[in-house]
mmCIF file of C-alpha atoms and ligand atoms in Angstrom:
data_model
loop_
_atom_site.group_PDB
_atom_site.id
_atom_site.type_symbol
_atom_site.label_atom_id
_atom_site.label_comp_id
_atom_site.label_asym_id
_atom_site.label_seq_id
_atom_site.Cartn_x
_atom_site.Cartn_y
_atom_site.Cartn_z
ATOM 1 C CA UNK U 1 -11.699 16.422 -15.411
ATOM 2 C CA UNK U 2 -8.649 15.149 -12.876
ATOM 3 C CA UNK U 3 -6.689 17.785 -12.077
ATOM 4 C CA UNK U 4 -3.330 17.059 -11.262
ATOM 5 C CA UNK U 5 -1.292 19.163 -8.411
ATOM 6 C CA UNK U 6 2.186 19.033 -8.792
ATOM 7 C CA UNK U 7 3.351 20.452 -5.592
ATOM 8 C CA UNK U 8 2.050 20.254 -1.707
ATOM 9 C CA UNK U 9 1.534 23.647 -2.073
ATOM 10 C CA UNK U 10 -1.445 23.762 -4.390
ATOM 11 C CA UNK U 11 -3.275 21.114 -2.862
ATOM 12 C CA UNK U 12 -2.990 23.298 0.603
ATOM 13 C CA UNK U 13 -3.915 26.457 -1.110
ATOM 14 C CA UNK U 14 -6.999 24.805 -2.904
ATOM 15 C CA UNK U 15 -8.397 23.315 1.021
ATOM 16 C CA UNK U 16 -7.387 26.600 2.497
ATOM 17 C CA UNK U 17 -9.063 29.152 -0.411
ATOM 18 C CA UNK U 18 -11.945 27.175 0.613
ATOM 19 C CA UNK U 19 -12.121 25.844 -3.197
ATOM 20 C CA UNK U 20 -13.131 22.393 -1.921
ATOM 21 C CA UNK U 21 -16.463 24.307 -0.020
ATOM 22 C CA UNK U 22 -17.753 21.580 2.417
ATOM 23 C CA UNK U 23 -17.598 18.358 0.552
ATOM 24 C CA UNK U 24 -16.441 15.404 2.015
ATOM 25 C CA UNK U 25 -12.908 14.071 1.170
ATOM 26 C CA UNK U 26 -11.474 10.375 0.240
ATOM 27 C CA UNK U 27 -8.056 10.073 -0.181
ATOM 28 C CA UNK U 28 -5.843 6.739 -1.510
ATOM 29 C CA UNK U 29 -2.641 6.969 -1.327
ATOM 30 C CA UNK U 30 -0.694 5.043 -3.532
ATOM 31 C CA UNK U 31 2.777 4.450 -5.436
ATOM 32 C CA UNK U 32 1.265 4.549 -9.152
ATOM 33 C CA UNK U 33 1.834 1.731 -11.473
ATOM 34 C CA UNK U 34 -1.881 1.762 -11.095
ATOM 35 C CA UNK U 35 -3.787 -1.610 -11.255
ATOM 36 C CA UNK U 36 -7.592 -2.534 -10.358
ATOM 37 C CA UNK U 37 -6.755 -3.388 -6.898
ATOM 38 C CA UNK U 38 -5.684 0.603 -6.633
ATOM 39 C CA UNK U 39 -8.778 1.360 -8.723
ATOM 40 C CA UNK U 40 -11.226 -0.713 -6.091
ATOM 41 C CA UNK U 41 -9.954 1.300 -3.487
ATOM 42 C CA UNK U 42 -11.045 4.379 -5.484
ATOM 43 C CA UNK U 43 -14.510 3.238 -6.675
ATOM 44 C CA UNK U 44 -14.756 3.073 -2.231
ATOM 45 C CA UNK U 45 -13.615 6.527 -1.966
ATOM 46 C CA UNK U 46 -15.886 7.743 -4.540
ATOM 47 C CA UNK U 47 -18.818 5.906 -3.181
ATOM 48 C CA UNK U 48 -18.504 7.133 -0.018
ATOM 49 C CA UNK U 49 -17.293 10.693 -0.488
ATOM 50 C CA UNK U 50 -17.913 13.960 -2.939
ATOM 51 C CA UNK U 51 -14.423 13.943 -4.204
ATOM 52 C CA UNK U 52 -11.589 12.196 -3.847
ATOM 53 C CA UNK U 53 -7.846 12.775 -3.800
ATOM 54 C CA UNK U 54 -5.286 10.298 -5.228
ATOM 55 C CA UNK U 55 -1.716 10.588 -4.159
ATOM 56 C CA UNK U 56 1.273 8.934 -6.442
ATOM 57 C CA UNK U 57 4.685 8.983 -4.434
ATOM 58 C CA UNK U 58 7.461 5.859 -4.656
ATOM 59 C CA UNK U 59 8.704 6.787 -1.468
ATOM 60 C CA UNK U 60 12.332 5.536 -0.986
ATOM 61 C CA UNK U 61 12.027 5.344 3.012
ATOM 62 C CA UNK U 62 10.029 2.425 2.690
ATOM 63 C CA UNK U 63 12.260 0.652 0.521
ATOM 64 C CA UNK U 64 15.130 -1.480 2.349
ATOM 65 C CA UNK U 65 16.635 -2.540 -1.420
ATOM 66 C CA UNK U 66 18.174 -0.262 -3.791
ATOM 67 C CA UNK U 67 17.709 -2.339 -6.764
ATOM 68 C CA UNK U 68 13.775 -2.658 -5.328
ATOM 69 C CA UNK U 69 13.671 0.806 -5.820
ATOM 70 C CA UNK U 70 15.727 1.410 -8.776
ATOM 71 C CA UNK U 71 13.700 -1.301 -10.584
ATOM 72 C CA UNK U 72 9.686 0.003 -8.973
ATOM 73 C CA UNK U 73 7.743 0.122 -12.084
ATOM 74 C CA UNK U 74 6.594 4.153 -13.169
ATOM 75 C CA UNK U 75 3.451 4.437 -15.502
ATOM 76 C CA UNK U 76 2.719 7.971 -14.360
ATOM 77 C CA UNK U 77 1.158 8.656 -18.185
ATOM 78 C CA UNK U 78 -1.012 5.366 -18.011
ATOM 79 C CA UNK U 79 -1.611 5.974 -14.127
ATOM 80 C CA UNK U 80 -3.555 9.227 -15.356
ATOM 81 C CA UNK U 81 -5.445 8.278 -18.387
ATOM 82 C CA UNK U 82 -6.385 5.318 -15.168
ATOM 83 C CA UNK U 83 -7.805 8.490 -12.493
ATOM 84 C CA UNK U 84 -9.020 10.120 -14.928
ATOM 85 C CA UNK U 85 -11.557 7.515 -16.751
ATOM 86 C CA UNK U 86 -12.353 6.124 -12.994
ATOM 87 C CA UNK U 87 -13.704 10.042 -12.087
ATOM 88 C CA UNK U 88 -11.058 10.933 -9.322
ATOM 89 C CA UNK U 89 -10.694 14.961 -9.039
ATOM 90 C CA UNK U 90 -7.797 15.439 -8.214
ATOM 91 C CA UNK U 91 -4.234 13.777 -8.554
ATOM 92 C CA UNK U 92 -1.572 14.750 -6.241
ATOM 93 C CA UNK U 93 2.138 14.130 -7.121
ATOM 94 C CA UNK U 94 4.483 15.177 -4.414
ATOM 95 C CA UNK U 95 8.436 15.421 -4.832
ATOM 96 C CA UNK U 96 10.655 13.718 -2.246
ATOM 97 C CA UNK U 97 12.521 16.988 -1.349
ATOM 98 C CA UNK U 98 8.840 18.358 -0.511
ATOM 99 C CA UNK U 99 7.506 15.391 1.078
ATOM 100 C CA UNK U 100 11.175 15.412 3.364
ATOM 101 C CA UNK U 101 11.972 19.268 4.180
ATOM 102 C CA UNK U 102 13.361 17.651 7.604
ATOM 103 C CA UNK U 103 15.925 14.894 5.349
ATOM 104 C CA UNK U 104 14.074 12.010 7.130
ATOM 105 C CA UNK U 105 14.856 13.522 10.791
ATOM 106 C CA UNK U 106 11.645 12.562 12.110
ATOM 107 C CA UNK U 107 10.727 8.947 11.832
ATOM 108 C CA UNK U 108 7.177 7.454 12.915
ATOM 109 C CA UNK U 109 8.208 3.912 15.687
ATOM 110 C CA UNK U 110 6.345 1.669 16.489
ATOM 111 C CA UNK U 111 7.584 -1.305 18.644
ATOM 112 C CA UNK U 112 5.661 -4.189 18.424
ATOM 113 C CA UNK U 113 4.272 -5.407 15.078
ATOM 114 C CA UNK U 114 6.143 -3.568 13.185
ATOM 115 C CA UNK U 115 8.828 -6.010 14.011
ATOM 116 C CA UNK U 116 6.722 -9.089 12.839
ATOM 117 C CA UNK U 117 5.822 -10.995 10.002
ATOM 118 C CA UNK U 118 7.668 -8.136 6.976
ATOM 119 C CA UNK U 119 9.193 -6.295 10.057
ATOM 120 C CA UNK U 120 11.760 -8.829 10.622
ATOM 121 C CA UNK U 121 12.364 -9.043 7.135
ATOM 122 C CA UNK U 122 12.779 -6.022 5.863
ATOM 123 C CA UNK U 123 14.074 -3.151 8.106
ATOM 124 C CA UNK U 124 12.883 0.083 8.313
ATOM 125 C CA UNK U 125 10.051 -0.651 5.808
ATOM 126 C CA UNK U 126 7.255 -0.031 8.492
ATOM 127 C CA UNK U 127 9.443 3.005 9.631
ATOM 128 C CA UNK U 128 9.211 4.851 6.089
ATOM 129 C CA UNK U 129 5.605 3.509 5.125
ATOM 130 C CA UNK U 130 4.105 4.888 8.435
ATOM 131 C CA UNK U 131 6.456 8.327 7.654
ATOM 132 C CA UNK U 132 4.976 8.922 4.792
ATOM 133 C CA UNK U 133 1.477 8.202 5.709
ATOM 134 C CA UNK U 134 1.525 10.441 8.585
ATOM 135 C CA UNK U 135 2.894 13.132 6.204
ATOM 136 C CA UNK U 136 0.162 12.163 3.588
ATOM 137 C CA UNK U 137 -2.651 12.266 5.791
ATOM 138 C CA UNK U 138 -1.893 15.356 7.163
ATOM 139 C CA UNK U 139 -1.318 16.634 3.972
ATOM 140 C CA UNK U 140 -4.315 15.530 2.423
ATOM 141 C CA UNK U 141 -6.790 16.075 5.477
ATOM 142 C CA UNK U 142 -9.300 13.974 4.253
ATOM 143 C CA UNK U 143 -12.048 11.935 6.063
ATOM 144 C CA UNK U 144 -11.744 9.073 4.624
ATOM 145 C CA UNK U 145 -8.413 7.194 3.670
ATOM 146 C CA UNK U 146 -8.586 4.235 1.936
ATOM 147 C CA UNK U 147 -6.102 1.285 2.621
ATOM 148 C CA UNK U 148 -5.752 -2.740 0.855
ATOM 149 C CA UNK U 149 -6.345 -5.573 2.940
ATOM 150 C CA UNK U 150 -3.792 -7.277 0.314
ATOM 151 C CA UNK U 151 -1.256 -4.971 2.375
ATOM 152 C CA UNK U 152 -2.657 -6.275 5.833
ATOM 153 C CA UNK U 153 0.159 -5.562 8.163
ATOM 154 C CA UNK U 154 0.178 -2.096 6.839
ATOM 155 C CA UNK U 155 -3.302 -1.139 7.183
ATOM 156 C CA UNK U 156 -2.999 -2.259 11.213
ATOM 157 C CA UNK U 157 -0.210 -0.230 11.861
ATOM 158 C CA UNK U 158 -1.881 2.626 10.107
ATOM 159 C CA UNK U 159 -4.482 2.575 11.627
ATOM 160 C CA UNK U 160 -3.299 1.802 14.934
ATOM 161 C CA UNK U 161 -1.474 5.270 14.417
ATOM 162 C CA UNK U 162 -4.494 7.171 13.933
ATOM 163 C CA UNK U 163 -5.454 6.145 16.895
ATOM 164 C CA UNK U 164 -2.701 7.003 18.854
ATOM 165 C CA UNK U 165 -1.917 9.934 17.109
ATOM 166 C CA UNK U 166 -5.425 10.992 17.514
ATOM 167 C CA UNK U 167 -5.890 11.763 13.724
ATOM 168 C CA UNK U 168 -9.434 12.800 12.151
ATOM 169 C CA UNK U 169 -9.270 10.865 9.304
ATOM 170 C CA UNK U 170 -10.875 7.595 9.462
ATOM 171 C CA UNK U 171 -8.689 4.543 7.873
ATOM 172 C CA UNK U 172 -11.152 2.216 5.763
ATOM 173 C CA UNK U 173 -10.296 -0.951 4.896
ATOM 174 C CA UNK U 174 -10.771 -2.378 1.448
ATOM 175 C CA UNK U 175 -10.630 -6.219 0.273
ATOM 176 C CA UNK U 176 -7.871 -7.470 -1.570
ATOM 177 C CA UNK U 177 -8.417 -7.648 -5.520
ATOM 178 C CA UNK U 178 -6.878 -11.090 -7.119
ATOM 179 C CA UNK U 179 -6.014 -11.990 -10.783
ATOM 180 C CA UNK U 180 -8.274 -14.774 -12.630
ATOM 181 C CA UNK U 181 -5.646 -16.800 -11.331
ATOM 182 C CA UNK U 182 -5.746 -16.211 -8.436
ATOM 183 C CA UNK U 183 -2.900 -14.108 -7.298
ATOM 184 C CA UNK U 184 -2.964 -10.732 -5.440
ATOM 185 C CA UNK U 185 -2.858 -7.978 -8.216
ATOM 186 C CA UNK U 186 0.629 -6.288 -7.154
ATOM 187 C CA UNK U 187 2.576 -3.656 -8.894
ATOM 188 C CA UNK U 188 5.199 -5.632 -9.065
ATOM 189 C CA UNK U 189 4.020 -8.270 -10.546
ATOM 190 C CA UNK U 190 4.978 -6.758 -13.825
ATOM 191 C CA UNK U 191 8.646 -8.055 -12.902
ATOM 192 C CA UNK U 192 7.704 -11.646 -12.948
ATOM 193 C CA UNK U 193 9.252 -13.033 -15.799
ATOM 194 C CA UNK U 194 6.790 -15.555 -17.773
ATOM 195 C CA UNK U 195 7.869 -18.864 -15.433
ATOM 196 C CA UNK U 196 7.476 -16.688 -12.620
ATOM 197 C CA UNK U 197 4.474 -15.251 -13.210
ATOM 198 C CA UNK U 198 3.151 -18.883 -13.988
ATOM 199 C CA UNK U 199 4.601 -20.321 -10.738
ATOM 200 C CA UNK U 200 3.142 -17.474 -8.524
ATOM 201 C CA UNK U 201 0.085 -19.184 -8.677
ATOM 202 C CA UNK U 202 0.859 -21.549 -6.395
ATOM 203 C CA UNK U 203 1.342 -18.696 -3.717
ATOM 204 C CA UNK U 204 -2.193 -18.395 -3.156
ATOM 205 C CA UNK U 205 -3.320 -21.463 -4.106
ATOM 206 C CA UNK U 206 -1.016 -23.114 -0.987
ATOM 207 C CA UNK U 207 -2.080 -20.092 1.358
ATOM 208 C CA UNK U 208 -6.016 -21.039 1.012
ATOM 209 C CA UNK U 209 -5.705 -24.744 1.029
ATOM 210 C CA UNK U 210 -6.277 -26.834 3.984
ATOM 211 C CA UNK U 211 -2.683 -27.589 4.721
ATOM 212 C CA UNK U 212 -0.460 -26.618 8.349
ATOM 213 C CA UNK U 213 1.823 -23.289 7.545
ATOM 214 C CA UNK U 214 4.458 -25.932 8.064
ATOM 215 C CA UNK U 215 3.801 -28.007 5.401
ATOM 216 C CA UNK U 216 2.335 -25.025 2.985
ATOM 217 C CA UNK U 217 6.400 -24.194 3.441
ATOM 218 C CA UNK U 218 7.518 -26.869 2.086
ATOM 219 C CA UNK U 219 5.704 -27.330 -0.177
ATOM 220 C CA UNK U 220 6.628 -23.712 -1.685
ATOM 221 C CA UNK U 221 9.862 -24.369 -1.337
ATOM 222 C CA UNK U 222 9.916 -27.679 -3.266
ATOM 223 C CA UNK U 223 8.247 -25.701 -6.036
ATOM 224 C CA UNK U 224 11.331 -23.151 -5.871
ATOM 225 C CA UNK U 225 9.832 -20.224 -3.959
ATOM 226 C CA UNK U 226 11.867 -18.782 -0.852
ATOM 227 C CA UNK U 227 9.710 -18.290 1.810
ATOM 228 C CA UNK U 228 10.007 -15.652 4.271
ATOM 229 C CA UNK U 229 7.585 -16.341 6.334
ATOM 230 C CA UNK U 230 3.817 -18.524 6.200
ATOM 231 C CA UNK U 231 2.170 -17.684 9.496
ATOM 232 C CA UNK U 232 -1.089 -17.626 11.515
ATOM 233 C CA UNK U 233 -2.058 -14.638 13.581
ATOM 234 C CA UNK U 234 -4.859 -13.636 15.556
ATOM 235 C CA UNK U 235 -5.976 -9.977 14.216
ATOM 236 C CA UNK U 236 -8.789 -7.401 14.434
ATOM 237 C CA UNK U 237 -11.129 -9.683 11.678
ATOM 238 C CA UNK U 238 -9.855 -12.322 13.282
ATOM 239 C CA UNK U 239 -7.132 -15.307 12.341
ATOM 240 C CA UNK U 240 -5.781 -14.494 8.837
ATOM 241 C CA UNK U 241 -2.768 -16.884 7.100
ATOM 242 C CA UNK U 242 -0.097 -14.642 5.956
ATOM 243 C CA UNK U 243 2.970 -15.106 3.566
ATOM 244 C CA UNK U 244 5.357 -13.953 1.972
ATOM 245 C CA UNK U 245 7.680 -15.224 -0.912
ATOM 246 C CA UNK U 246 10.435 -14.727 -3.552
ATOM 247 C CA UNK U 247 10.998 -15.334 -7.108
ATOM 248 C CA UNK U 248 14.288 -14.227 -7.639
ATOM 249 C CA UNK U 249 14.091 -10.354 -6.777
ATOM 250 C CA UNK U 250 10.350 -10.832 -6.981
ATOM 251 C CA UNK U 251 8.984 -10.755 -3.143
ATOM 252 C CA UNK U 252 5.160 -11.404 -2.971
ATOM 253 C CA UNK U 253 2.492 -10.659 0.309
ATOM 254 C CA UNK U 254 -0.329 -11.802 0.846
ATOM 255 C CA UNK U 255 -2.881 -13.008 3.244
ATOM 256 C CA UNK U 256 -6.047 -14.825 3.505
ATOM 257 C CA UNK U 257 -8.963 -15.144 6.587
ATOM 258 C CA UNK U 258 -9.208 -18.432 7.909
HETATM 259 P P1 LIG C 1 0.849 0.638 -3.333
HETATM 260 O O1 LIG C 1 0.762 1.485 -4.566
HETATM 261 O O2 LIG C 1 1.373 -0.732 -3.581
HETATM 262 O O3 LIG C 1 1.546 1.350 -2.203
HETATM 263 O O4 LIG C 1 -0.647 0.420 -2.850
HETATM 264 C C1 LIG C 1 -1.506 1.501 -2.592
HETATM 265 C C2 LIG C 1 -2.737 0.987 -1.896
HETATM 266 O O5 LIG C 1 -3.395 0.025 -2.732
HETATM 267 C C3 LIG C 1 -2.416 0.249 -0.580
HETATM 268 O O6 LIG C 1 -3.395 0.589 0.380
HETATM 269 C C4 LIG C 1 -2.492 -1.208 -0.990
HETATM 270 O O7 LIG C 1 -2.819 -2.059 0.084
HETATM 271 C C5 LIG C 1 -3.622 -1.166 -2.022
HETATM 272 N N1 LIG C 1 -3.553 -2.338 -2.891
HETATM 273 C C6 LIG C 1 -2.496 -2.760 -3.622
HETATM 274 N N2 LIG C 1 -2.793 -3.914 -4.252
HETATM 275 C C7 LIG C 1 -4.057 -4.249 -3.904
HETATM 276 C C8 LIG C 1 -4.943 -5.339 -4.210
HETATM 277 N N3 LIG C 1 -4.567 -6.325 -5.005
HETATM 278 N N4 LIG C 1 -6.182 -5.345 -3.669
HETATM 279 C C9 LIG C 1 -6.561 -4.332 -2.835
HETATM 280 N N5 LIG C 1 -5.785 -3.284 -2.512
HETATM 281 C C10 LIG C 1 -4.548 -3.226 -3.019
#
């Protein structure tokens, strides 16, 4: 049975009562509307670990659009019955005025690629995501943390901050899940409308093909996309193609190894 922990608190008092005994810890945070790339990182965590912690939190920090936030899809019910059938033990949902006694005084920076690729797109994104992180991984205090390559920018700068920060949790990569079609399972892919959703396709399908980032551009834009950015970079795994795109209020990531 999941149990479910409502407050910071009670997942504390469980570690420090010693409830957990010795057993090693996996932990994947998330922000619910639960899908199968969430549910791959879990299957990790429970392969690799005695028990696992999943933590649901839309944090608003990370969010430079109201109307992104306003309209983040909730499933908390569904996101559940999800843990529960996939084995997780425990299920931590954390309030924002727990998860920000300080009122978002303290801030995680960091100055270099945090201002590329999404950086220079959306500001103060990397700021809240790497916030809330820190604050989750010290909360959970886990061994393991499990992170999606579909989120690749993210999962650098994470774990770049372990490293600085000198944390004991190690930060696992896991691959990014697709669609049959294709295209990066996303939470908010729910908000495509049906044209959208069919269109989307073409966001992958462009990003693996054989094709300049220059011309994969235009070609995205012909087809109606905007296009933030489609770009090359040298990384730890080596060069990956990232992108990202709109559909209307729709903005897709992704990336691919090349
Ligand atoms: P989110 O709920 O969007 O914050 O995502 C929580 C975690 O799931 C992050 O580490 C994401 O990178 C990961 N994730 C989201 N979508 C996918 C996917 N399609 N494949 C693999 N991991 C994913």
């Amino acid at each position: 049975m999941i149990e479910t922990l409502r407050s910071i608190e009670l997942w504390q008092n469980l570690k420090r009562n010693g409830i957990l005994g010795r057993k090693s810890l996996g932990f994947v945070p998330t922000m619910g509307a639960l899908h199968e790339g969430h549910l791959s990182l879990v299957r990790k965590s429970k392969a690799e670990n005695e028990l696992t912690l999943v933590s649901i939190f839309v944090n608003p920090t990370q969010f430079d659009q109201v109307q992104d936030l306003d309209k983040y899809p909730r499933t908390i019910e569904q996101d559940q019955v999800l843990l529960e059938k996939a084995g997780v033990d425990y299920l931590l949902l954390p309030d924002y005025k727990s998860m920000y006694p300080d009122e978002y005084l303290f801030k995680v920076e960091e100055k270099n690629l945090s201002r590329d690729l999404c950086g220079e797109f959306r500001p103060g994104h990397f700021q809240g995501m790497l916030t809330v992180v820190l604050k989750l991984l010290q909360i959970a205090d886990a061994d393991n943390a499990y992170f999606g390559e579909k989120d690749y920018q993210q999962y650098l700068l994470v774990k770049k901050m372990a490293q600085a920060f000198f944390f004991k949790t190690q930060i696992v990569p896991c691959p990014t899940i697709r669609d049959h079609d294709g295209l990066a399972l996303s939470s908010r892919n729910t908000l495509l409308d049906k044209a959208q959703r069919k269109l989307a396709t073409q966001f992958p399908l462009h990003l693996q093909s054989k094709s300049t980032p220059a011309e994969i551009t235009s070609a995205l834009v012909r087809l109606g996309f905007v296009v933030d950015y489609i770009t090359d970079k040298e990384t730890d795994s080596g060069v990956r193609r990232f992108g990202a795109v709109r559909l209307g209020v729709v903005r897709l990531i992704d990336n691919v190894k090349i």
